[in-house]
Amino acid sequence: VQLQASGGGLVQAGGSLRLSCVASGSILSINHMGWYRQAPGKQRELVAIIGRSGSTNYADSVKGRFTISRDNAKNTVYLQMNSLNVADTAVYYCNAGIRRVGSSYTMDYWGEGTQVTVSS
């Protein structure tokens, strides 16, 4: 099982980016999917998470600016980021709770991360 994130880049403050993350491999089911970020010198923090049914939870710092969504048929999670500011600069990691084919339990998987840089 692999998670492949894309969509990061350099953007000016006030701009927008859309991140995507595709899960692939021998997947039986995917529970939660989410995005975390880690800025230099800081701990990794939750940005947003979405359950299989579509329930969402956001960090207070991104509420009203970021929107998480998923396409279960494509095993893909998205993060639409609007009104970006310098404080959003970080490496963004996708995360998913995945049950593999032939397994009886769910494990957490992580993507490699995609850099988001917001310039002032």
mmCIF file of N, CA and C in Angstrom, residues 62-107:
data_model
loop_
_atom_site.group_PDB
_atom_site.id
_atom_site.type_symbol
_atom_site.label_atom_id
_atom_site.label_comp_id
_atom_site.label_asym_id
_atom_site.label_seq_id
_atom_site.Cartn_x
_atom_site.Cartn_y
_atom_site.Cartn_z
ATOM 1 N N VAL A 62 -7.001 26.554 10.375
ATOM 2 C CA VAL A 62 -7.350 26.466 8.948
ATOM 3 C C VAL A 62 -8.850 26.486 8.708
ATOM 4 N N LYS A 63 -9.638 26.493 9.767
ATOM 5 C CA LYS A 63 -11.096 26.499 9.599
ATOM 6 C C LYS A 63 -11.541 27.711 8.790
ATOM 7 N N GLY A 64 -12.415 27.460 7.833
ATOM 8 C CA GLY A 64 -12.914 28.533 6.981
ATOM 9 C C GLY A 64 -12.031 28.828 5.785
ATOM 10 N N ARG A 65 -10.826 28.269 5.765
ATOM 11 C CA ARG A 65 -9.911 28.499 4.641
ATOM 12 C C ARG A 65 -9.615 27.217 3.866
ATOM 13 N N PHE A 66 -9.517 26.102 4.570
ATOM 14 C CA PHE A 66 -9.199 24.813 3.955
ATOM 15 C C PHE A 66 -10.442 23.930 3.917
ATOM 16 N N THR A 67 -10.529 23.110 2.876
ATOM 17 C CA THR A 67 -11.619 22.147 2.765
ATOM 18 C C THR A 67 -11.056 20.793 2.375
ATOM 19 N N ILE A 68 -11.379 19.787 3.177
ATOM 20 C CA ILE A 68 -10.960 18.430 2.867
ATOM 21 C C ILE A 68 -12.129 17.678 2.246
ATOM 22 N N SER A 69 -11.831 16.850 1.272
ATOM 23 C CA SER A 69 -12.854 16.025 0.630
ATOM 24 C C SER A 69 -12.206 14.725 0.173
ATOM 25 N N ARG A 70 -13.024 13.771 -0.200
ATOM 26 C CA ARG A 70 -12.485 12.490 -0.656
ATOM 27 C C ARG A 70 -13.381 11.892 -1.730
ATOM 28 N N ASP A 71 -12.764 11.079 -2.544
ATOM 29 C CA ASP A 71 -13.470 10.321 -3.571
ATOM 30 C C ASP A 71 -13.195 8.856 -3.266
ATOM 31 N N ASN A 72 -14.147 8.187 -2.661
ATOM 32 C CA ASN A 72 -13.935 6.803 -2.240
ATOM 33 C C ASN A 72 -13.707 5.870 -3.422
ATOM 34 N N ALA A 73 -14.316 6.162 -4.550
ATOM 35 C CA ALA A 73 -14.141 5.308 -5.722
ATOM 36 C C ALA A 73 -12.722 5.385 -6.260
ATOM 37 N N LYS A 74 -12.062 6.505 -6.002
ATOM 38 C CA LYS A 74 -10.702 6.704 -6.494
ATOM 39 C C LYS A 74 -9.655 6.576 -5.394
ATOM 40 N N ASN A 75 -10.096 6.251 -4.181
ATOM 41 C CA ASN A 75 -9.165 6.149 -3.036
ATOM 42 C C ASN A 75 -8.315 7.412 -2.903
ATOM 43 N N THR A 76 -8.953 8.550 -3.063
ATOM 44 C CA THR A 76 -8.240 9.817 -3.119
ATOM 45 C C THR A 76 -8.809 10.802 -2.114
ATOM 46 N N VAL A 77 -7.909 11.542 -1.478
ATOM 47 C CA VAL A 77 -8.305 12.619 -0.582
ATOM 48 C C VAL A 77 -7.708 13.923 -1.122
ATOM 49 N N TYR A 78 -8.478 14.993 -0.970
ATOM 50 C CA TYR A 78 -8.067 16.294 -1.466
ATOM 51 C C TYR A 78 -8.026 17.291 -0.306
ATOM 52 N N LEU A 79 -7.206 18.319 -0.488
ATOM 53 C CA LEU A 79 -7.204 19.440 0.453
ATOM 54 C C LEU A 79 -7.161 20.721 -0.358
ATOM 55 N N GLN A 80 -8.279 21.417 -0.387
ATOM 56 C CA GLN A 80 -8.352 22.714 -1.050
ATOM 57 C C GLN A 80 -7.940 23.771 -0.037
ATOM 58 N N MET A 81 -6.888 24.506 -0.353
ATOM 59 C CA MET A 81 -6.346 25.505 0.570
ATOM 60 C C MET A 81 -6.507 26.894 -0.044
ATOM 61 N N ASN A 82 -7.295 27.723 0.590
ATOM 62 C CA ASN A 82 -7.526 29.087 0.132
ATOM 63 C C ASN A 82 -6.994 30.083 1.159
ATOM 64 N N SER A 83 -6.825 31.312 0.721
ATOM 65 C CA SER A 83 -6.353 32.387 1.601
ATOM 66 C C SER A 83 -5.095 31.967 2.366
ATOM 67 N N LEU A 84 -4.162 31.403 1.634
ATOM 68 C CA LEU A 84 -2.943 30.913 2.264
ATOM 69 C C LEU A 84 -2.133 32.061 2.834
ATOM 70 N N ASN A 85 -1.467 31.799 3.950
ATOM 71 C CA ASN A 85 -0.572 32.780 4.535
ATOM 72 C C ASN A 85 0.764 32.125 4.866
ATOM 73 N N VAL A 86 1.719 32.938 5.216
ATOM 74 C CA VAL A 86 3.082 32.454 5.430
ATOM 75 C C VAL A 86 3.125 31.355 6.481
ATOM 76 N N ALA A 87 2.241 31.425 7.461
ATOM 77 C CA ALA A 87 2.219 30.428 8.534
ATOM 78 C C ALA A 87 1.791 29.053 8.042
ATOM 79 N N ASP A 88 1.253 28.967 6.839
ATOM 80 C CA ASP A 88 0.851 27.676 6.271
ATOM 81 C C ASP A 88 2.020 26.960 5.599
ATOM 82 N N THR A 89 3.166 27.606 5.508
ATOM 83 C CA THR A 89 4.336 26.991 4.898
ATOM 84 C C THR A 89 4.772 25.771 5.704
ATOM 85 N N ALA A 90 4.855 24.634 5.032
ATOM 86 C CA ALA A 90 5.193 23.382 5.707
ATOM 87 C C ALA A 90 5.265 22.269 4.678
ATOM 88 N N VAL A 91 5.739 21.109 5.125
ATOM 89 C CA VAL A 91 5.591 19.895 4.339
ATOM 90 C C VAL A 91 4.270 19.263 4.756
ATOM 91 N N TYR A 92 3.441 18.976 3.787
ATOM 92 C CA TYR A 92 2.119 18.404 4.037
ATOM 93 C C TYR A 92 2.152 16.903 3.746
ATOM 94 N N TYR A 93 1.672 16.130 4.702
ATOM 95 C CA TYR A 93 1.655 14.679 4.607
ATOM 96 C C TYR A 93 0.218 14.168 4.594
ATOM 97 N N CYS A 94 -0.058 13.253 3.699
ATOM 98 C CA CYS A 94 -1.366 12.618 3.757
ATOM 99 C C CYS A 94 -1.273 11.344 4.606
ATOM 100 N N ASN A 95 -2.385 10.997 5.177
ATOM 101 C CA ASN A 95 -2.473 9.874 6.102
ATOM 102 C C ASN A 95 -3.782 9.142 5.866
ATOM 103 N N ALA A 96 -3.765 7.845 6.015
ATOM 104 C CA ALA A 96 -5.001 7.086 5.843
ATOM 105 C C ALA A 96 -4.972 5.825 6.698
ATOM 106 N N GLY A 97 -6.106 5.484 7.214
ATOM 107 C CA GLY A 97 -6.261 4.224 7.927
ATOM 108 C C GLY A 97 -6.777 3.183 6.946
ATOM 109 N N ILE A 98 -5.953 2.203 6.620
ATOM 110 C CA ILE A 98 -6.245 1.287 5.527
ATOM 111 C C ILE A 98 -6.240 -0.157 6.014
ATOM 112 N N ARG A 99 -7.226 -0.878 5.567
ATOM 113 C CA ARG A 99 -7.268 -2.325 5.797
ATOM 114 C C ARG A 99 -6.877 -3.001 4.488
ATOM 115 N N ARG A 100 -5.811 -3.747 4.530
ATOM 116 C CA ARG A 100 -5.329 -4.425 3.340
ATOM 117 C C ARG A 100 -6.136 -5.688 3.069
ATOM 118 N N VAL A 101 -6.137 -6.103 1.826
ATOM 119 C CA VAL A 101 -6.771 -7.370 1.454
ATOM 120 C C VAL A 101 -6.097 -8.495 2.234
ATOM 121 N N GLY A 102 -6.906 -9.344 2.866
ATOM 122 C CA GLY A 102 -6.375 -10.461 3.622
ATOM 123 C C GLY A 102 -6.035 -10.128 5.059
ATOM 124 N N SER A 103 -6.194 -8.857 5.438
ATOM 125 C CA SER A 103 -5.884 -8.441 6.803
ATOM 126 C C SER A 103 -7.168 -8.274 7.604
ATOM 127 N N SER A 104 -7.042 -8.451 8.906
ATOM 128 C CA SER A 104 -8.206 -8.298 9.779
ATOM 129 C C SER A 104 -8.153 -7.002 10.582
ATOM 130 N N TYR A 105 -7.169 -6.161 10.296
ATOM 131 C CA TYR A 105 -7.060 -4.926 11.060
ATOM 132 C C TYR A 105 -6.673 -3.772 10.145
ATOM 133 N N THR A 106 -6.876 -2.565 10.670
ATOM 134 C CA THR A 106 -6.565 -1.332 9.949
ATOM 135 C C THR A 106 -5.247 -0.761 10.443
ATOM 136 N N MET A 107 -4.435 -0.306 9.517
ATOM 137 C CA MET A 107 -3.150 0.307 9.855
ATOM 138 C C MET A 107 -3.093 1.716 9.314
#
